[in-house]
Tab-separated table of C-alpha atoms in Angstrom:
chain	number	residue	atom	x	y	z
A	63	MET	CA	5.162	34.608	8.718
A	64	LYS	CA	4.306	30.901	9.065
A	65	LEU	CA	6.502	28.846	11.410
A	66	GLY	CA	6.702	25.058	11.364
A	67	PRO	CA	7.080	22.983	14.565
A	68	ALA	CA	10.885	22.861	14.197
A	69	ALA	CA	11.110	26.644	13.819
A	70	LEU	CA	8.898	27.141	16.859
A	71	LEU	CA	11.158	24.859	18.890
A	72	LEU	CA	14.266	26.799	17.826
A	73	LEU	CA	12.504	30.023	18.715
A	74	LEU	CA	11.743	28.680	22.177
A	75	LEU	CA	15.316	27.463	22.690
A	76	GLY	CA	16.710	30.770	21.480
A	77	GLY	CA	14.350	32.617	23.796
A	78	ALA	CA	15.805	30.826	26.791
A	79	SER	CA	19.279	32.229	26.103
A	80	LEU	CA	17.899	35.741	25.689
A	81	ALA	CA	15.784	35.655	28.832
A	82	ALA	CA	18.662	36.621	31.110
A	83	ARG	CA	19.061	39.963	29.289
A	84	TRP	CA	15.336	40.911	29.300
A	85	PRO	CA	13.618	42.959	32.057
A	86	PRO	CA	12.190	40.731	34.845
A	87	GLY	CA	8.674	42.034	34.225
A	88	LEU	CA	8.667	40.564	30.728
A	89	LEU	CA	9.716	37.041	31.744
A	90	LEU	CA	6.318	35.832	32.975
A	91	PRO	CA	4.278	36.839	29.876
A	92	LEU	CA	7.057	35.621	27.580
A	93	SER	CA	7.097	32.277	29.408
A	94	ALA	CA	3.354	31.973	28.903
A	95	VAL	CA	3.729	32.753	25.196
A	96	GLY	CA	6.524	30.187	24.912
A	97	ALA	CA	4.502	27.494	26.659
A	98	ALA	CA	1.480	28.223	24.446
A	99	ALA	CA	3.667	28.042	21.330
A	100	ALA	CA	5.125	24.705	22.461
A	101	VAL	CA	1.640	23.277	23.075
A	102	LEU	CA	0.494	24.544	19.662
A	103	ALA	CA	3.511	23.008	17.922
A	104	LEU	CA	2.936	19.668	19.664
A	105	ALA	CA	-0.773	19.744	18.741
A	106	LEU	CA	0.089	20.370	15.087
A	107	VAL	CA	2.545	17.472	15.027
A	108	LEU	CA	0.109	15.065	16.709
A	109	ARG	CA	-2.787	16.058	14.455
A	110	ARG	CA	-0.886	15.862	11.172
A	111	PRO	CA	-1.389	12.515	9.345
A	112	LEU	CA	1.451	10.029	9.661
A	113	ARG	CA	3.350	9.578	6.372
A	114	LEU	CA	6.021	6.897	6.127
A	115	PHE	CA	7.764	5.952	2.864
A	116	ARG	CA	10.300	3.126	2.620
A	117	ALA	CA	12.439	2.886	-0.521
A	118	PRO	CA	12.817	-0.618	-2.068
A	119	GLU	CA	16.141	-1.285	-0.306
A	120	ALA	CA	15.297	0.512	2.962
A	121	ALA	CA	13.499	-2.359	4.705
A	122	GLY	CA	13.809	-6.111	4.806
A	123	TYR	CA	17.530	-6.561	4.132
A	124	LEU	CA	20.456	-7.152	6.484
A	125	PRO	CA	23.238	-4.587	6.028
A	126	GLU	CA	26.604	-6.134	5.163
A	127	SER	CA	29.986	-4.777	6.174
A	128	GLY	CA	31.476	-2.656	3.394
A	129	TRP	CA	28.240	-2.635	1.392
A	130	SER	CA	25.571	0.029	1.133
A	131	ARG	CA	21.948	-0.948	1.739
A	132	ALA	CA	21.245	-0.826	-1.994
A	133	GLN	CA	24.266	-3.038	-2.763
A	134	SER	CA	23.248	-5.546	-0.073
A	135	ALA	CA	19.707	-5.680	-1.455
A	136	GLU	CA	20.934	-6.192	-5.025
A	137	ARG	CA	23.284	-8.934	-3.883
A	138	VAL	CA	20.416	-10.805	-2.201
A	139	ARG	CA	18.166	-10.438	-5.244
A	140	LYS	CA	20.810	-11.812	-7.597
A	141	SER	CA	21.772	-14.798	-5.452
A	142	ARG	CA	18.295	-15.789	-4.290
A	143	ARG	CA	16.559	-19.022	-5.310
A	144	LEU	CA	13.073	-18.131	-6.505
A	145	GLY	CA	11.352	-21.512	-6.752
A	146	ALA	CA	8.562	-22.507	-9.151
A	147	LEU	CA	6.496	-19.314	-9.229
A	148	PRO	CA	2.807	-18.897	-10.080
A	149	PRO	CA	1.916	-16.319	-12.781
A	150	VAL	CA	3.161	-12.889	-11.760
A	151	TYR	CA	0.156	-10.664	-12.595
A	152	PRO	CA	-3.188	-11.938	-11.270
A	153	ASN	CA	-6.507	-10.665	-12.616
A	154	GLY	CA	-8.339	-8.068	-10.517
A	155	TRP	CA	-8.435	-4.501	-9.245
A	156	PHE	CA	-5.192	-2.773	-8.234
A	157	ARG	CA	-4.342	0.601	-6.727
A	158	LEU	CA	-2.391	2.963	-8.977
A	159	LEU	CA	-2.524	6.280	-7.093
A	160	ASP	CA	-4.294	8.098	-4.305
A	161	SER	CA	-7.036	10.407	-5.547
A	162	ALA	CA	-5.279	13.351	-3.890
A	163	GLN	CA	-2.180	12.715	-6.033
A	164	LEU	CA	-4.022	13.646	-9.233
A	165	ARG	CA	-5.398	17.152	-9.542
A	166	ARG	CA	-7.902	18.310	-12.150
A	167	GLY	CA	-6.144	18.714	-15.493
A	168	GLU	CA	-3.100	16.691	-14.376
A	169	VAL	CA	-1.586	13.527	-15.908
A	170	ARG	CA	0.695	10.986	-14.189
A	171	ASN	CA	2.829	8.168	-15.562
A	172	VAL	CA	2.432	4.896	-13.608
A	173	ALA	CA	4.347	1.672	-14.243
A	174	ALA	CA	2.548	-1.395	-12.903
A	175	LEU	CA	1.474	-4.900	-13.911
A	176	GLY	CA	3.934	-4.979	-16.785
A	177	GLU	CA	2.231	-1.938	-18.326
A	178	GLN	CA	2.820	1.794	-18.630
A	179	PHE	CA	-0.326	3.751	-17.758
A	180	ALA	CA	-1.166	7.386	-18.391
A	181	VAL	CA	-3.556	8.363	-15.591
A	182	PHE	CA	-5.262	11.734	-15.995
A	183	ARG	CA	-8.094	13.725	-14.491
A	184	ASP	CA	-10.100	15.650	-17.084
A	185	ARG	CA	-11.435	19.180	-16.691
A	186	ASP	CA	-14.720	17.798	-15.308
A	187	GLY	CA	-12.853	15.933	-12.556
A	188	LYS	CA	-13.259	12.387	-13.952
A	189	VAL	CA	-10.255	10.038	-13.878
A	190	HIS	CA	-9.192	8.048	-16.947
A	191	VAL	CA	-6.528	5.346	-17.296
A	192	VAL	CA	-5.146	4.741	-20.797
A	193	ASP	CA	-2.118	3.130	-22.407
A	194	ALA	CA	0.782	5.516	-21.972
A	195	TYR	CA	2.209	5.132	-25.478
A	196	CYS	CA	0.790	7.061	-28.420
A	197	PRO	CA	-0.053	4.665	-31.320
A	198	HIS	CA	1.301	7.239	-33.809
A	199	LEU	CA	5.053	7.143	-33.083
A	200	GLY	CA	5.196	5.857	-29.521
A	201	ALA	CA	5.641	8.976	-27.376
A	202	ASN	CA	4.671	8.633	-23.718
A	203	LEU	CA	1.461	10.628	-23.264
A	204	ALA	CA	2.180	11.140	-19.555
A	205	VAL	CA	5.651	12.622	-20.082
A	206	GLY	CA	4.975	16.137	-21.304
A	207	GLY	CA	1.427	15.434	-22.450
A	208	ARG	CA	-1.373	17.687	-21.296
A	209	VAL	CA	-5.080	17.408	-20.553
A	210	VAL	CA	-7.356	19.211	-23.028
A	211	GLY	CA	-11.013	19.026	-21.943
A	212	ASN	CA	-11.685	15.312	-21.528
A	213	CYS	CA	-8.760	14.298	-23.765
A	214	ILE	CA	-5.057	13.630	-23.320
A	215	GLU	CA	-2.793	15.352	-25.836
A	216	CYS	CA	0.415	13.743	-27.097
A	217	PRO	CA	3.511	15.919	-26.478
A	218	PHE	CA	5.114	14.804	-29.773
A	219	HIS	CA	2.603	15.790	-32.484
A	220	GLY	CA	-0.459	17.010	-30.600
A	221	TRP	CA	-2.782	14.089	-31.299
A	222	GLN	CA	-5.664	14.145	-28.800
A	223	PHE	CA	-7.310	11.007	-27.389
A	224	ARG	CA	-10.622	10.933	-25.505
A	225	GLY	CA	-10.432	9.402	-22.030
A	226	THR	CA	-13.845	7.733	-22.175
A	227	ASP	CA	-13.261	5.506	-25.223
A	228	GLY	CA	-9.681	6.220	-26.372
A	229	LYS	CA	-10.823	7.628	-29.722
A	230	CYS	CA	-8.515	10.159	-31.385
A	231	THR	CA	-10.501	13.384	-31.778
A	232	ARG	CA	-7.925	15.716	-33.313
A	233	ILE	CA	-4.715	15.650	-35.350
A	234	PRO	CA	-3.518	19.257	-35.687
A	235	TYR	CA	-1.964	18.870	-39.160
A	236	SER	CA	-4.493	16.451	-40.698
A	237	GLU	CA	-7.882	17.204	-42.219
A	238	LYS	CA	-9.259	13.791	-41.284
A	239	VAL	CA	-8.873	11.597	-38.223
A	240	PRO	CA	-8.859	7.869	-39.112
A	241	GLU	CA	-11.662	5.876	-37.477
A	242	PHE	CA	-9.178	3.289	-36.219
A	243	ALA	CA	-6.965	5.863	-34.478
A	244	LYS	CA	-7.401	5.152	-30.768
A	245	ILE	CA	-5.628	4.027	-27.612
A	246	LYS	CA	-6.602	1.374	-25.071
A	247	VAL	CA	-8.749	2.544	-22.179
A	248	TRP	CA	-8.429	0.514	-18.969
A	249	PRO	CA	-11.469	0.093	-16.684
A	250	SER	CA	-10.873	2.235	-13.614
A	251	CYS	CA	-12.689	3.900	-10.737
A	252	GLU	CA	-12.116	5.937	-7.592
A	253	VAL	CA	-12.961	4.296	-4.300
A	254	GLY	CA	-11.825	4.975	-0.750
A	255	GLY	CA	-9.651	7.869	-1.881
A	256	MET	CA	-7.792	5.589	-4.337
A	257	ILE	CA	-7.616	5.306	-8.121
A	258	VAL	CA	-7.810	1.616	-9.009
A	259	VAL	CA	-7.472	-0.120	-12.360
A	260	TRP	CA	-8.935	-3.419	-13.557
A	261	TYR	CA	-6.323	-5.757	-15.024
A	262	HIS	CA	-7.173	-8.995	-16.856
A	263	CYS	CA	-4.716	-10.798	-19.112
A	264	ASP	CA	-7.530	-11.750	-21.542
A	265	GLY	CA	-9.152	-8.314	-21.637
A	266	VAL	CA	-12.241	-9.513	-19.737
A	267	ASP	CA	-14.398	-6.711	-18.277
A	268	PRO	CA	-14.634	-6.378	-14.466
A	269	THR	CA	-16.467	-9.279	-12.848
A	270	TRP	CA	-16.889	-7.535	-9.487
A	271	GLN	CA	-16.731	-4.024	-8.083
A	272	VAL	CA	-14.638	-2.595	-5.250
A	273	PRO	CA	-16.871	-1.957	-2.197
A	274	GLU	CA	-17.109	1.461	-0.561
A	275	GLN	CA	-16.589	1.992	3.166
A	276	GLN	CA	-19.615	4.153	3.967
A	277	GLU	CA	-18.060	5.796	7.024
A	278	VAL	CA	-15.206	7.048	4.797
A	279	VAL	CA	-17.604	8.264	2.080
A	280	SER	CA	-19.656	10.178	4.657
A	281	CYS	CA	-16.439	11.607	6.242
A	282	GLU	CA	-17.435	10.145	9.615
A	283	TRP	CA	-14.014	8.468	9.475
A	284	VAL	CA	-11.097	10.695	8.422
A	285	PHE	CA	-7.651	10.076	6.974
A	286	ARG	CA	-4.971	9.681	9.665
A	287	GLY	CA	-1.941	8.316	7.869
A	288	ILE	CA	-0.244	6.306	5.125
A	289	THR	CA	2.772	4.012	4.879
A	290	GLU	CA	4.415	2.722	1.693
A	291	HIS	CA	6.753	-0.247	1.347
A	292	PHE	CA	8.288	-2.224	-1.492
A	293	VAL	CA	8.484	-5.996	-1.163
A	294	SER	CA	10.790	-8.154	-3.273
A	295	ALA	CA	8.571	-11.223	-3.584
A	296	HIS	CA	5.790	-12.794	-5.605
A	297	ILE	CA	2.461	-11.055	-4.995
A	298	GLU	CA	0.768	-14.210	-3.678
A	299	GLU	CA	3.224	-14.468	-0.775
A	300	ILE	CA	1.783	-11.336	0.839
A	301	PRO	CA	-1.938	-12.215	1.160
A	302	GLU	CA	-1.010	-15.825	1.997
A	303	ASN	CA	0.063	-14.524	5.401
A	304	ALA	CA	-3.628	-14.269	6.294
A	305	ALA	CA	-3.976	-18.057	6.134
A	306	ASP	CA	-0.643	-18.677	7.848
A	307	THR	CA	-2.016	-18.001	11.313
A	308	ALA	CA	0.815	-19.960	12.991
A	309	HIS	CA	3.353	-17.263	12.109
A	310	LEU	CA	1.476	-14.618	14.109
A	311	SER	CA	2.530	-15.810	17.542
A	312	PHE	CA	6.093	-16.597	16.518
A	313	LEU	CA	6.984	-13.621	14.315
A	314	HIS	CA	4.603	-11.018	15.754
A	315	GLY	CA	4.423	-12.157	19.375
A	316	PRO	CA	7.429	-10.116	20.515
A	317	THR	CA	6.481	-6.508	21.200
A	318	PHE	CA	6.654	-3.993	18.367
A	319	LEU	CA	9.030	-2.031	20.627
A	320	SER	CA	11.751	-4.586	19.822
A	321	GLY	CA	11.764	-3.354	16.221
A	322	MET	CA	11.727	-5.006	12.827
A	323	ASP	CA	15.225	-6.515	12.583
A	324	LEU	CA	14.644	-10.232	13.172
A	325	ARG	CA	18.044	-10.633	14.803
A	326	TYR	CA	16.864	-8.612	17.792
A	327	THR	CA	13.086	-8.980	18.041
A	328	ASN	CA	13.402	-11.766	20.650
A	329	SER	CA	15.601	-9.674	22.915
A	330	LYS	CA	15.253	-10.641	26.582
A	331	PHE	CA	15.059	-6.938	27.410
A	332	TRP	CA	11.506	-6.829	25.952
A	333	GLU	CA	10.226	-10.185	27.258
A	334	PHE	CA	7.884	-8.416	29.697
A	335	PHE	CA	5.714	-7.127	26.780
A	336	LYS	CA	4.008	-9.681	24.511
A	337	HIS	CA	1.404	-9.651	21.741
A	338	HIS	CA	-1.160	-12.466	21.581
A	339	TRP	CA	-3.171	-13.399	18.503
A	340	GLN	CA	-6.191	-15.560	17.760
A	341	ALA	CA	-6.986	-15.780	14.045
A	342	GLU	CA	-9.144	-17.682	11.582
A	343	TRP	CA	-9.149	-17.402	7.763
A	344	GLN	CA	-12.008	-18.500	5.500
A	345	PRO	CA	-12.973	-17.958	1.833
A	346	GLU	CA	-16.410	-16.433	1.261
A	347	PRO	CA	-19.268	-18.306	-0.482
A	348	GLU	CA	-21.200	-17.300	-3.626
A	349	PRO	CA	-21.652	-14.653	-4.930
A	350	ASP	CA	-18.479	-13.314	-3.267
A	351	THR	CA	-16.063	-16.134	-4.048
A	352	HIS	CA	-13.490	-13.486	-5.016
A	353	CYS	CA	-13.402	-12.470	-1.329
A	354	SER	CA	-11.982	-14.052	1.800
A	355	HIS	CA	-12.188	-13.159	5.477
A	356	LEU	CA	-9.692	-13.104	8.333
A	357	ARG	CA	-10.893	-12.540	11.906
A	358	VAL	CA	-8.245	-11.598	14.455
A	359	LYS	CA	-8.349	-10.922	18.185
A	360	HIS	CA	-5.298	-9.084	19.465
A	361	SER	CA	-4.319	-8.649	23.093
A	362	THR	CA	-1.167	-7.804	25.025
A	363	THR	CA	0.378	-8.765	28.340
A	364	LEU	CA	2.713	-6.710	30.527
A	365	PHE	CA	4.777	-8.761	32.980
A	366	GLY	CA	2.360	-11.625	32.353
A	367	LYS	CA	-0.743	-9.537	33.132
A	368	HIS	CA	-3.407	-8.716	30.559
A	369	PHE	CA	-3.165	-5.076	29.390
A	370	PRO	CA	-6.635	-4.335	27.912
A	371	LEU	CA	-5.816	-0.855	26.566
A	372	LEU	CA	-4.268	-2.431	23.445
A	373	ASP	CA	-6.982	-5.033	22.836
A	374	LEU	CA	-8.244	-4.895	19.244
A	375	ALA	CA	-10.790	-6.865	17.249
A	376	ILE	CA	-9.787	-6.931	13.568
A	377	SER	CA	-11.931	-8.090	10.663
A	378	ALA	CA	-9.895	-8.224	7.433
A	379	ARG	CA	-11.739	-8.737	4.164
A	380	GLN	CA	-9.666	-9.425	1.070
A	381	VAL	CA	-11.366	-8.382	-2.181
A	382	GLY	CA	-9.583	-9.947	-5.135
A	383	PRO	CA	-5.814	-10.414	-5.291
A	384	GLY	CA	-4.648	-6.918	-4.315
A	385	LEU	CA	-7.093	-5.149	-1.964
A	386	VAL	CA	-7.727	-5.752	1.744
A	387	PHE	CA	-10.013	-3.809	4.093
A	388	LEU	CA	-9.075	-4.166	7.764
A	389	LEU	CA	-11.772	-2.983	10.178
A	390	PHE	CA	-10.546	-2.112	13.677
A	391	GLU	CA	-12.720	-2.042	16.767
A	392	HIS	CA	-11.511	-0.984	20.207
A	393	PRO	CA	-13.628	-1.364	23.381
A	394	PHE	CA	-13.669	2.370	24.108
A	395	LEU	CA	-11.452	4.048	21.472
A	396	GLY	CA	-13.817	3.485	18.584
A	397	ARG	CA	-13.593	2.083	15.076
A	398	GLY	CA	-11.678	2.622	11.863
A	399	VAL	CA	-10.466	0.981	8.673
A	400	MET	CA	-7.058	0.360	7.152
A	401	TYR	CA	-6.780	-0.076	3.390
A	402	HIS	CA	-4.019	-2.560	2.553
A	403	THR	CA	-3.179	-2.612	-1.166
A	404	VAL	CA	-0.624	-4.642	-3.116
A	405	THR	CA	0.273	-3.682	-6.689
A	406	PRO	CA	2.965	-5.451	-8.742
A	407	VAL	CA	5.450	-2.897	-10.067
A	408	GLU	CA	7.479	-5.689	-11.660
A	409	PRO	CA	7.080	-9.489	-11.521
A	410	LEU	CA	8.885	-9.701	-8.164
A	411	LEU	CA	8.499	-6.168	-6.808
A	412	GLN	CA	5.296	-5.265	-4.969
A	413	HIS	CA	4.232	-1.768	-3.921
A	414	VAL	CA	2.363	-2.143	-0.623
A	415	VAL	CA	0.393	0.785	0.798
A	416	HIS	CA	-1.454	1.033	4.125
A	417	GLN	CA	-3.871	3.916	4.732
A	418	ILE	CA	-5.855	4.368	7.924
A	419	TYR	CA	-9.156	6.189	8.403
A	420	TYR	CA	-10.572	6.559	11.890
A	421	GLN	CA	-13.445	8.150	13.780
A	422	ARG	CA	-13.195	11.924	13.650
A	423	ASN	CA	-13.934	12.295	17.377
A	424	ILE	CA	-11.023	10.040	18.435
A	425	PRO	CA	-7.668	11.815	19.008
A	426	ALA	CA	-5.443	11.453	15.926
A	427	PHE	CA	-2.663	10.024	18.090
A	428	PHE	CA	-4.423	6.680	18.539
A	429	PRO	CA	-4.920	5.661	14.858
A	430	LYS	CA	-1.439	7.009	14.046
A	431	PHE	CA	-0.067	4.795	16.822
A	432	ILE	CA	-1.889	1.773	15.317
A	433	LEU	CA	-0.447	2.509	11.858
A	434	TRP	CA	3.067	3.053	13.209
A	435	ALA	CA	3.018	-0.161	15.258
A	436	GLU	CA	1.583	-2.054	12.294
A	437	SER	CA	4.382	-0.776	10.032
A	438	ILE	CA	6.995	-2.187	12.415
A	439	GLN	CA	5.289	-5.578	12.486
A	440	PHE	CA	4.855	-5.476	8.696
A	441	GLU	CA	8.568	-4.864	8.181
A	442	ARG	CA	9.268	-8.110	10.022
A	443	ASP	CA	7.263	-9.838	7.286
A	444	VAL	CA	9.154	-7.839	4.644
A	445	MET	CA	12.450	-9.227	5.950
A	446	ILE	CA	11.052	-12.741	5.542
A	447	TRP	CA	9.588	-12.128	2.057
A	448	ASN	CA	12.658	-10.337	0.682
A	449	ASN	CA	14.909	-13.270	1.502
A	450	LYS	CA	12.716	-16.365	1.110
A	451	GLN	CA	12.125	-18.834	-1.694
A	452	TYR	CA	8.632	-19.585	-3.005
A	453	VAL	CA	7.870	-23.249	-2.286
A	454	SER	CA	5.263	-24.565	-4.704
A	455	LYS	CA	4.861	-27.865	-2.803
A	456	PRO	CA	5.403	-26.904	0.833
A	457	LEU	CA	5.890	-29.409	3.623
A	458	LEU	CA	2.780	-28.744	5.741
A	459	VAL	CA	1.392	-30.192	8.948
A	460	LYS	CA	-2.282	-30.577	9.822
A	461	GLU	CA	-2.426	-27.157	11.485
A	462	ASP	CA	-1.235	-25.518	8.209
A	463	GLY	CA	-4.322	-26.630	6.284
A	464	ALA	CA	-5.552	-23.065	5.676
A	465	ILE	CA	-2.425	-22.307	3.621
A	466	GLN	CA	-3.330	-24.951	1.035
A	467	ARG	CA	-6.950	-23.744	0.989
A	468	HIS	CA	-5.717	-20.173	0.455
A	469	ARG	CA	-3.633	-21.248	-2.535
A	470	ARG	CA	-6.635	-22.966	-4.094
A	471	TRP	CA	-8.744	-19.854	-3.473
A	472	TYR	CA	-6.103	-17.495	-4.892
A	473	SER	CA	-5.649	-19.592	-8.052
A	474	GLN	CA	-8.983	-18.238	-9.395
A	475	PHE	CA	-7.172	-14.973	-10.225
A	476	TYR	CA	-4.913	-16.680	-12.782
A	477	SER	CA	-5.890	-17.573	-16.334
A	478	GLU	CA	-4.310	-19.807	-18.940
A	479	ASN	CA	-2.727	-16.744	-20.547
A	480	SER	CA	-1.530	-15.139	-17.306
A	481	VAL	CA	2.037	-13.849	-17.586
A	482	LYS	CA	4.667	-16.216	-16.230
A	483	PHE	CA	7.971	-15.090	-14.732
A	484	GLY	CA	10.542	-14.442	-17.461
A	485	SER	CA	8.003	-14.438	-20.308
A	486	GLN	CA	8.054	-10.626	-20.475
A	487	GLN	CA	11.816	-10.245	-20.521
A	488	LYS	CA	12.880	-8.049	-23.416
A	489	THR	CA	15.830	-8.699	-25.713
A	490	LEU	CA	17.698	-6.517	-28.203
A	491	ASP	CA	17.092	-8.932	-31.081
A	492	TRP	CA	15.769	-7.143	-34.169
């Protein structure tokens, strides 16, 4: 029988009440067994990867009296001024799923970037991303469809489409398959344990590739946790934070222990613990103009004294509009990487995922602590993003110059035909 940590704890607590009725000679060995079980349960909990999922309304909104969280969030979304928004779906690579979420012979339906994707792994283990809707009569291939060899089979009439080129290879009731019978295949790849898709509004092939982190490929660095959030904002607002270095000290200076609710983060109770940040953002030169770099030095003070245990050097490289690789380096607790991905689910709803990989020989507690603390700080940003207006012509001072440079850099991911907000809204007109 397999017992989880909670069951082990109940067993230990129950054992305490029974101890009084057991012979004295059994108490010592039973105590040793109980202590060993408690240590084992704690070890399992500490070693298990951290997994944190926040629903769209769970973070970034202030609860209102008499309203549920979902109702409060909807009220804010409906009453909010949006401003003059840039195009809502930039061109580039975007995360759709984790590799581990798609087993061999499995198909998943993913809504992102104004599209419906059918993502499947064929019998040889290769991932394919195709349009979800069958061109025959419009059935969703990922809802009841199945993988046959290297094809996806429609659940409606059994048409089979090859994942490599989208060509229809079989129609069960027809002697001949028309040459023009095919579905769109989206460029995709697996990197860093993620399945990513290339999106371009003009159908242009990928102009750069997603880099591999060699320490992750070689398994020198191992997976230690993942967090998922939904942000109600334009996608560009999120990476722009990298250039807005002035917000670090103000928004993220108060200790993570004071939480994510901005009404309480400056509590005097936590004034003895402060974060300090030094940061610089720069775009990269040719041939990597699609990349930018943020260098951050983080330190903390306790009662005004430097506390070096939490010192971190962070090098964050943004690759295109939706992928960031944050490299962590600690003086004696080693190195690791956090993948930060942003994928538009809808024009103003972003799915943000953080995954951390860290040196195998470093206790799992440390990278999990980094990810947990980062999630608290990130949710402070979410509260800002979920409630703010996009300002197309912001009032900036000299020290805000990097924000304007970031906007010029980010504009390369838009094309003349990029989708604007509201242009995809459907009507019932026939």
